mmCIF file of C-alpha atoms in Angstrom:
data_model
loop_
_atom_site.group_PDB
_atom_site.id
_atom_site.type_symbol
_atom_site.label_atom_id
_atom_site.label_comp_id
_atom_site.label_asym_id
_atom_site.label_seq_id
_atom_site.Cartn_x
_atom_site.Cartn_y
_atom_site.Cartn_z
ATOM 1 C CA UNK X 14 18.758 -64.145 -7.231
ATOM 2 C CA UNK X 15 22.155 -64.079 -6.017
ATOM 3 C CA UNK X 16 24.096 -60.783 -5.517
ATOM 4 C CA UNK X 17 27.527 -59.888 -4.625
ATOM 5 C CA UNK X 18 27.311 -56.608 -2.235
ATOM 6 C CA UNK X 19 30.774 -54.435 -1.714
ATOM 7 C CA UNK X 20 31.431 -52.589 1.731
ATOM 8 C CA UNK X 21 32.376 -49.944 1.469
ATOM 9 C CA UNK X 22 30.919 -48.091 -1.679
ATOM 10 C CA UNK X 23 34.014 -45.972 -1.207
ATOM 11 C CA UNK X 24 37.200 -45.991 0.158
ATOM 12 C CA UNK X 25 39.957 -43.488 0.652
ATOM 13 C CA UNK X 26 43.649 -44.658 1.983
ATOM 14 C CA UNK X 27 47.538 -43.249 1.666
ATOM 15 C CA UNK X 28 49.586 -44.813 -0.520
ATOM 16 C CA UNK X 29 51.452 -47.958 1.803
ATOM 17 C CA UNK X 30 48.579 -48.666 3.798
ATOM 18 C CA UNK X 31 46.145 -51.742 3.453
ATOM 19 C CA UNK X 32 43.096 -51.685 1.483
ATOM 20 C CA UNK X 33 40.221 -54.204 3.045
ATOM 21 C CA UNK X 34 36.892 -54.557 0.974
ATOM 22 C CA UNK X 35 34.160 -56.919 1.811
ATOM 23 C CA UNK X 36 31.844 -58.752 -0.165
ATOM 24 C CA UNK X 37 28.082 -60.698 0.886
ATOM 25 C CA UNK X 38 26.512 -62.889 -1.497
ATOM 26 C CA UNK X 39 22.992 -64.729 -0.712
ATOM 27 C CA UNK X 40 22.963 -67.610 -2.306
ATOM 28 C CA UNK X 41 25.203 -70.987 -3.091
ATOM 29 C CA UNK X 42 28.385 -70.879 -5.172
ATOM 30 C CA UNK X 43 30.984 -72.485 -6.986
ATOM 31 C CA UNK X 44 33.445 -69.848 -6.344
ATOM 32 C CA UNK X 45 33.479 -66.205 -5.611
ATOM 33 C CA UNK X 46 35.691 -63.926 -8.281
ATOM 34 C CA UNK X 47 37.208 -60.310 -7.359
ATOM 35 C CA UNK X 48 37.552 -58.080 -10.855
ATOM 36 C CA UNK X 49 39.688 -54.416 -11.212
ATOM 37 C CA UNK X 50 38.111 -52.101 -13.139
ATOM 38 C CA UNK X 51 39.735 -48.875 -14.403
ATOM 39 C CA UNK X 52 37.368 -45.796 -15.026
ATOM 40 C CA UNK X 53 35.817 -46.206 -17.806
ATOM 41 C CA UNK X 54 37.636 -49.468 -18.926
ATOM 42 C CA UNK X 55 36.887 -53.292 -19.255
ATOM 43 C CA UNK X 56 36.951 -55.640 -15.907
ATOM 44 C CA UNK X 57 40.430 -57.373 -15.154
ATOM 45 C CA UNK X 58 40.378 -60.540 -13.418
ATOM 46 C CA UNK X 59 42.338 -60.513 -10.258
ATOM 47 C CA UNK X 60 41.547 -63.722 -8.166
ATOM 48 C CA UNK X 61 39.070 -66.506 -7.900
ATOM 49 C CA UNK X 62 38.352 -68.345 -4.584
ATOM 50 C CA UNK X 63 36.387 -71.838 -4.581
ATOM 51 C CA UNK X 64 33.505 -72.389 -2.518
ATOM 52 C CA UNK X 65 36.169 -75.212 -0.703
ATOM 53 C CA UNK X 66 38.468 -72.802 -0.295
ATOM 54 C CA UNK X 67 39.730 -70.121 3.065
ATOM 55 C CA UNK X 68 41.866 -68.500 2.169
ATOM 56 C CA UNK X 69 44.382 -67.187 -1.162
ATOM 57 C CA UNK X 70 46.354 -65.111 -1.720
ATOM 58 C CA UNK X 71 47.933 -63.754 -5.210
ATOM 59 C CA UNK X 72 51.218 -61.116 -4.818
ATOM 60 C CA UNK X 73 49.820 -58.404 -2.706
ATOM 61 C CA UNK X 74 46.284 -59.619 -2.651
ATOM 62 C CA UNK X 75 44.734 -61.775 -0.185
ATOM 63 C CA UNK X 76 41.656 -63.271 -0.683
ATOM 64 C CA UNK X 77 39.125 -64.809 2.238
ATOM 65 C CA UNK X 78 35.798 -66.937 1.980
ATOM 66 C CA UNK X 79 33.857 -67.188 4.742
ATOM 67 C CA UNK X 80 30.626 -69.608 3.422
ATOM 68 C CA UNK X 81 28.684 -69.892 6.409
ATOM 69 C CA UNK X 82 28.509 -65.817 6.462
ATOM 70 C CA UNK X 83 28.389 -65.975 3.103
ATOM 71 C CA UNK X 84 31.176 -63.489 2.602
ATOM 72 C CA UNK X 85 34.384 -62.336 1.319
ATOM 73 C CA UNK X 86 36.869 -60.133 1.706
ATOM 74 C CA UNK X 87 39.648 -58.876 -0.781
ATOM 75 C CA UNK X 88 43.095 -57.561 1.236
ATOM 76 C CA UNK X 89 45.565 -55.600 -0.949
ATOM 77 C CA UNK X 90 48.499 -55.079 1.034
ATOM 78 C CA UNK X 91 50.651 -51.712 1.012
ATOM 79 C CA UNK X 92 48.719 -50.067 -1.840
ATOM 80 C CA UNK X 93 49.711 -47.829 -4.388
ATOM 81 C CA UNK X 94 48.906 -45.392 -6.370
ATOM 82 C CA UNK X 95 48.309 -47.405 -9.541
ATOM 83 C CA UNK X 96 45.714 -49.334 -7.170
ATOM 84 C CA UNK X 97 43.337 -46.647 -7.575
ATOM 85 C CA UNK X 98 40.297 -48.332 -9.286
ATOM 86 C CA UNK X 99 36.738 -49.994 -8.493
ATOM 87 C CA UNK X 100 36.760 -53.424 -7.589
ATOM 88 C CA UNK X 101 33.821 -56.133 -8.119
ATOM 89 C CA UNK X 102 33.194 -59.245 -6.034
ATOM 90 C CA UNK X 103 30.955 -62.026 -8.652
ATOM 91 C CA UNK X 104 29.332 -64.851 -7.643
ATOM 92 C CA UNK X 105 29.299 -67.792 -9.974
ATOM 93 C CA UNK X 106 26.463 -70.037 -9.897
ATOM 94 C CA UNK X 107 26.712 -73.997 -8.864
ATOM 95 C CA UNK X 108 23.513 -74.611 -11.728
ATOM 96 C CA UNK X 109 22.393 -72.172 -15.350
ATOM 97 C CA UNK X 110 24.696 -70.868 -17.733
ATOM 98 C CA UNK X 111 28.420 -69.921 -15.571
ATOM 99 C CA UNK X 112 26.995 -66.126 -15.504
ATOM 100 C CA UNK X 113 28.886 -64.433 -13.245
ATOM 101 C CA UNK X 114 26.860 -61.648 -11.263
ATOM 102 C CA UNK X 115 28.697 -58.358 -10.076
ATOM 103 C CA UNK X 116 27.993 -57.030 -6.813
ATOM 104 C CA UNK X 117 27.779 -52.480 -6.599
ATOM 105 C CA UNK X 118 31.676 -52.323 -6.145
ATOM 106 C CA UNK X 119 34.358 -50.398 -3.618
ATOM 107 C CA UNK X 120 36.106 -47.434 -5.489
ATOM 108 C CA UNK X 121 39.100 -47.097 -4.544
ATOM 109 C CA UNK X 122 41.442 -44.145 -4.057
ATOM 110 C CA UNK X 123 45.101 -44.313 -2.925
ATOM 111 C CA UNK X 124 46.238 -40.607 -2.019
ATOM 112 C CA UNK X 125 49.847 -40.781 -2.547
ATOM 113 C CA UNK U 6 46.982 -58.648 -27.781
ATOM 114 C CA UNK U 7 43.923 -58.642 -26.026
ATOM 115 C CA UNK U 8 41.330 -61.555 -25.189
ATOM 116 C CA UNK U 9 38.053 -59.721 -26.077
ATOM 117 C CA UNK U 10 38.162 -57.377 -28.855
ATOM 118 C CA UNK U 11 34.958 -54.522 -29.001
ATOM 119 C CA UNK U 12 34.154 -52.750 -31.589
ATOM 120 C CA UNK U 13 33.090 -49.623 -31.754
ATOM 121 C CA UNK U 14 34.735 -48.190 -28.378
ATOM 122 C CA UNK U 15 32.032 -45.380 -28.643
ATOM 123 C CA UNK U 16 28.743 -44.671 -30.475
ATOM 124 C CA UNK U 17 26.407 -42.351 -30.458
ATOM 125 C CA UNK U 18 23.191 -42.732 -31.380
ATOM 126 C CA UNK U 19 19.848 -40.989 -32.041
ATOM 127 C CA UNK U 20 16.645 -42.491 -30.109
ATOM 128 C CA UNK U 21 14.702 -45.095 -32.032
ATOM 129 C CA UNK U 22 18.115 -46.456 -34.197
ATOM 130 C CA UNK U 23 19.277 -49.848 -34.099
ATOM 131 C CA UNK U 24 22.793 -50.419 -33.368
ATOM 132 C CA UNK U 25 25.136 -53.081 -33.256
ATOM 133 C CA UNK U 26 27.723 -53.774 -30.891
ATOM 134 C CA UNK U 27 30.477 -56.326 -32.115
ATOM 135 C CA UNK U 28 33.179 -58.245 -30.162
ATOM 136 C CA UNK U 29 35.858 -60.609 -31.367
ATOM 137 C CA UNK U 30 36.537 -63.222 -28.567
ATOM 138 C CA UNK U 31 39.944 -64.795 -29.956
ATOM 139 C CA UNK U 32 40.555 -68.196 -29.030
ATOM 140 C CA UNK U 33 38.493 -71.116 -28.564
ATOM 141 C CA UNK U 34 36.126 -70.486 -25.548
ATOM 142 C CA UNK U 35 32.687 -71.521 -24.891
ATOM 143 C CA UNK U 36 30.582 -69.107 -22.975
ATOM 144 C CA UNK U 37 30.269 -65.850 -24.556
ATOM 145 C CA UNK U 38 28.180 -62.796 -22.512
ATOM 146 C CA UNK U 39 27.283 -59.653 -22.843
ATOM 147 C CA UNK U 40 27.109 -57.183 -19.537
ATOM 148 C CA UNK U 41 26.028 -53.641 -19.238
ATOM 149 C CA UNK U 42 27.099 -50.674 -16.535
ATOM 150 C CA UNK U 43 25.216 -48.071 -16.499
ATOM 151 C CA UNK U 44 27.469 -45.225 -15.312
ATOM 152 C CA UNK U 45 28.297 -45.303 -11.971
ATOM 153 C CA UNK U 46 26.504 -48.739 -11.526
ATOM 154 C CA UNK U 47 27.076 -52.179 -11.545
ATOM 155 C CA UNK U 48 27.874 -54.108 -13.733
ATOM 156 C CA UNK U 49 24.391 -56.189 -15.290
ATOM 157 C CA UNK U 50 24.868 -59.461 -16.872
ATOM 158 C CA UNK U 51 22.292 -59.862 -20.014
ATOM 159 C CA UNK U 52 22.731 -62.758 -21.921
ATOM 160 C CA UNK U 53 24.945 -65.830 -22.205
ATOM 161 C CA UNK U 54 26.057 -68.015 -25.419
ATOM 162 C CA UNK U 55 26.682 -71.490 -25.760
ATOM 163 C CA UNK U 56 27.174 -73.816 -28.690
ATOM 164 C CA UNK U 57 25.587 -70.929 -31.073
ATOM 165 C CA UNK U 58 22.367 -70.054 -29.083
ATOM 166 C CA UNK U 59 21.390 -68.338 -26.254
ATOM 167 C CA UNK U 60 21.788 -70.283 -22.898
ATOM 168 C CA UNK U 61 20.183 -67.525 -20.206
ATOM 169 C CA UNK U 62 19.154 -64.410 -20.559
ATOM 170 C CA UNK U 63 18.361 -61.776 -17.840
ATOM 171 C CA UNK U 64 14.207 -59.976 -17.705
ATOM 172 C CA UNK U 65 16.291 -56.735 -19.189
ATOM 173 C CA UNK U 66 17.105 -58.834 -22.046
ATOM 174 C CA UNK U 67 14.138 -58.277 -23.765
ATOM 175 C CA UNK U 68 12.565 -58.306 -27.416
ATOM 176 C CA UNK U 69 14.758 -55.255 -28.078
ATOM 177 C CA UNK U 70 18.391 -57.069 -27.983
ATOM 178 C CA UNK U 71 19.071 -60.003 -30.157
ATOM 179 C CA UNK U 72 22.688 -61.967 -30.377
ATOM 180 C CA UNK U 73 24.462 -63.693 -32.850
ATOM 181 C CA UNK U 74 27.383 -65.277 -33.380
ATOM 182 C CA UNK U 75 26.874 -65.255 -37.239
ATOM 183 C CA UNK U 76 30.618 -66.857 -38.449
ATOM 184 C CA UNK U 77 31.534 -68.105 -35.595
ATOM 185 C CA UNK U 78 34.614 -65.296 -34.438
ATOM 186 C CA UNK U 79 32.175 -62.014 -34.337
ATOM 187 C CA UNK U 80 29.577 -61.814 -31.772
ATOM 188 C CA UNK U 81 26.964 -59.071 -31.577
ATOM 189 C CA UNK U 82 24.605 -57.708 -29.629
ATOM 190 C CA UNK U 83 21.771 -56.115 -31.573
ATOM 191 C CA UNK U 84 19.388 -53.241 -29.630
ATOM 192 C CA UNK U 85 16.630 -52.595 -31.490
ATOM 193 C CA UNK U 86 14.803 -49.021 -31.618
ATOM 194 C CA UNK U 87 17.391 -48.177 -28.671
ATOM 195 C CA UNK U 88 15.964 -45.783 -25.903
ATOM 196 C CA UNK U 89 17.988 -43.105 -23.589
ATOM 197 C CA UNK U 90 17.562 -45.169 -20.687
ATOM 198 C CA UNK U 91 20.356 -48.058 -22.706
ATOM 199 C CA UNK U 92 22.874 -45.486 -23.059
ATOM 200 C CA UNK U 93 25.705 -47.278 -21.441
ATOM 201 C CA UNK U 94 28.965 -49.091 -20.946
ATOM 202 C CA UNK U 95 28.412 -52.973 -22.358
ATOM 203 C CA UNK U 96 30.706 -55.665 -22.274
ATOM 204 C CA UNK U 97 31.501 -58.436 -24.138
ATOM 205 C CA UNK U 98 33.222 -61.387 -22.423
ATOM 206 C CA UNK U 99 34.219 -65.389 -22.477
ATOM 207 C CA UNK U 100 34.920 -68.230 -20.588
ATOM 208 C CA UNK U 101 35.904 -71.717 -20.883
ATOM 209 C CA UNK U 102 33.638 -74.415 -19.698
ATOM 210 C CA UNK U 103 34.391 -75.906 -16.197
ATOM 211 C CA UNK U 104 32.833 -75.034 -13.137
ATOM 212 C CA UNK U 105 36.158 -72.437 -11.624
ATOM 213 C CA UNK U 106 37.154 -70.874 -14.537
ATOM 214 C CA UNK U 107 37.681 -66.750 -15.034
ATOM 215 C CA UNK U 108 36.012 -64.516 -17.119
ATOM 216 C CA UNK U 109 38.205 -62.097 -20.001
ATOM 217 C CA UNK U 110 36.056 -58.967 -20.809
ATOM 218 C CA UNK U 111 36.297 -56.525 -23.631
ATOM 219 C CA UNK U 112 36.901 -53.091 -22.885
ATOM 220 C CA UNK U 113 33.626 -51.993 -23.349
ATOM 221 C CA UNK U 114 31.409 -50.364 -25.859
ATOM 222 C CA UNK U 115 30.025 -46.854 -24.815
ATOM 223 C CA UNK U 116 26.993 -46.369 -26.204
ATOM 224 C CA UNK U 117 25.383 -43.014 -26.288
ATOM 225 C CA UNK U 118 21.612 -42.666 -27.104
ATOM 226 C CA UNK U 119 20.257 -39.031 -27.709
#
């Protein structure tokens, strides 16, 4: 089955720098979706990239496909301190029922 | 006013119980799911709805967990003669149909088993 994998599991920055986490995936798919989660809250949508698709970006966040590598990576530019959350890469399958499956997530910390 | 509605937030239950997890999905989408995190992990899908019946179900969606959508707004997720090892976050979410569409999640049920 196809799984989204985060790198890193953890990652520590100061507030204004950038924040790169990366994302592999095994198998074919329609697009690859990045989620926010707050502890101990419910996953926020932040960006979805199709499978014909580089490169996107949305305000601060930049969002790359690379489908040949079968990877992604998720850019948030000059962080804050409200950025401080996990973040989920999902994979959404080309065939079955539009499930969406979560890869292990990059926690994030901005130290302000 | 939020997509995904969950109710309760938190629930605590004693080995063995059944419980019932409930989510209001407003608006008219077409995929319905249930996810679980266990804490600390990631995030599990279990089951998906469509048109009133399941549509794919995960191997830890077993005979213990049932869904319904019984009048067409609530959906549940029913765990039967729950165990300590579902204590956990689970989510309820929806999509529209179409192949790039985004996913609105509840903000979780945490259920406790003791």
């Amino acid at each position: 089955s196809q799984q989204g994998e985060e790198d890193p599991q953890a990652l520590s920055i100061q507030e204004g720098e950038n924040a790169t986490m990366n994302c592999s995936y095994k198998t074919s798919i329609n697009n690859l979706q990045w989620y926010r989660q707050n502890s101990g809250r419910g996953l926020v949508h932040l960006i979805l990239i199709r499978s014909n698709e580089r490169e996107k970006h949305s305000g601060r966040l930049r969002v790359t496909l690379d489908t040949s590598k079968k990877s992604s990576s998720l850019l948030i530019t000059a962080s804050r301190a409200a950025d401080t959350a996990s973040y989920f890469c999902a994979t959404d399958s080309p065939r079955g029922a539009q499930k969406l499956v979560f890869g292990q997530g990059t926690r994030l910390t901005i130290n302000p | 006013e939020p997509e995904v509605t969950q109710t309760p937030s938190h629930q605590v239950t004693q080995m063995g119980q059944e419980v019932i997890l409930r989510c209001v999905p407003i608006s008219n989408h077409l995929y319905f799911y249930w996810y679980r995190q266990i804490l600390g992990q990631k995030v599990e899908f279990l089951v998906s709805f469509y048109n009133n019946e399941i549509s794919e179900k995960s191997e830890i969606f077993d005979d213990q967990f049932s869904v319904e959508r019984p009048d067409g707004s609530n959906f549940t997720l029913k765990i039967r003669s729950t165990k300590l090892e579902d204590s956990a976050m689970y989510f309820c979410a929806k999509r529209g149909q179409g192949q790039n569409t985004e996913a609105f999640f509840g903000q979780g049920t945490r259920l406790t088993v003791v």
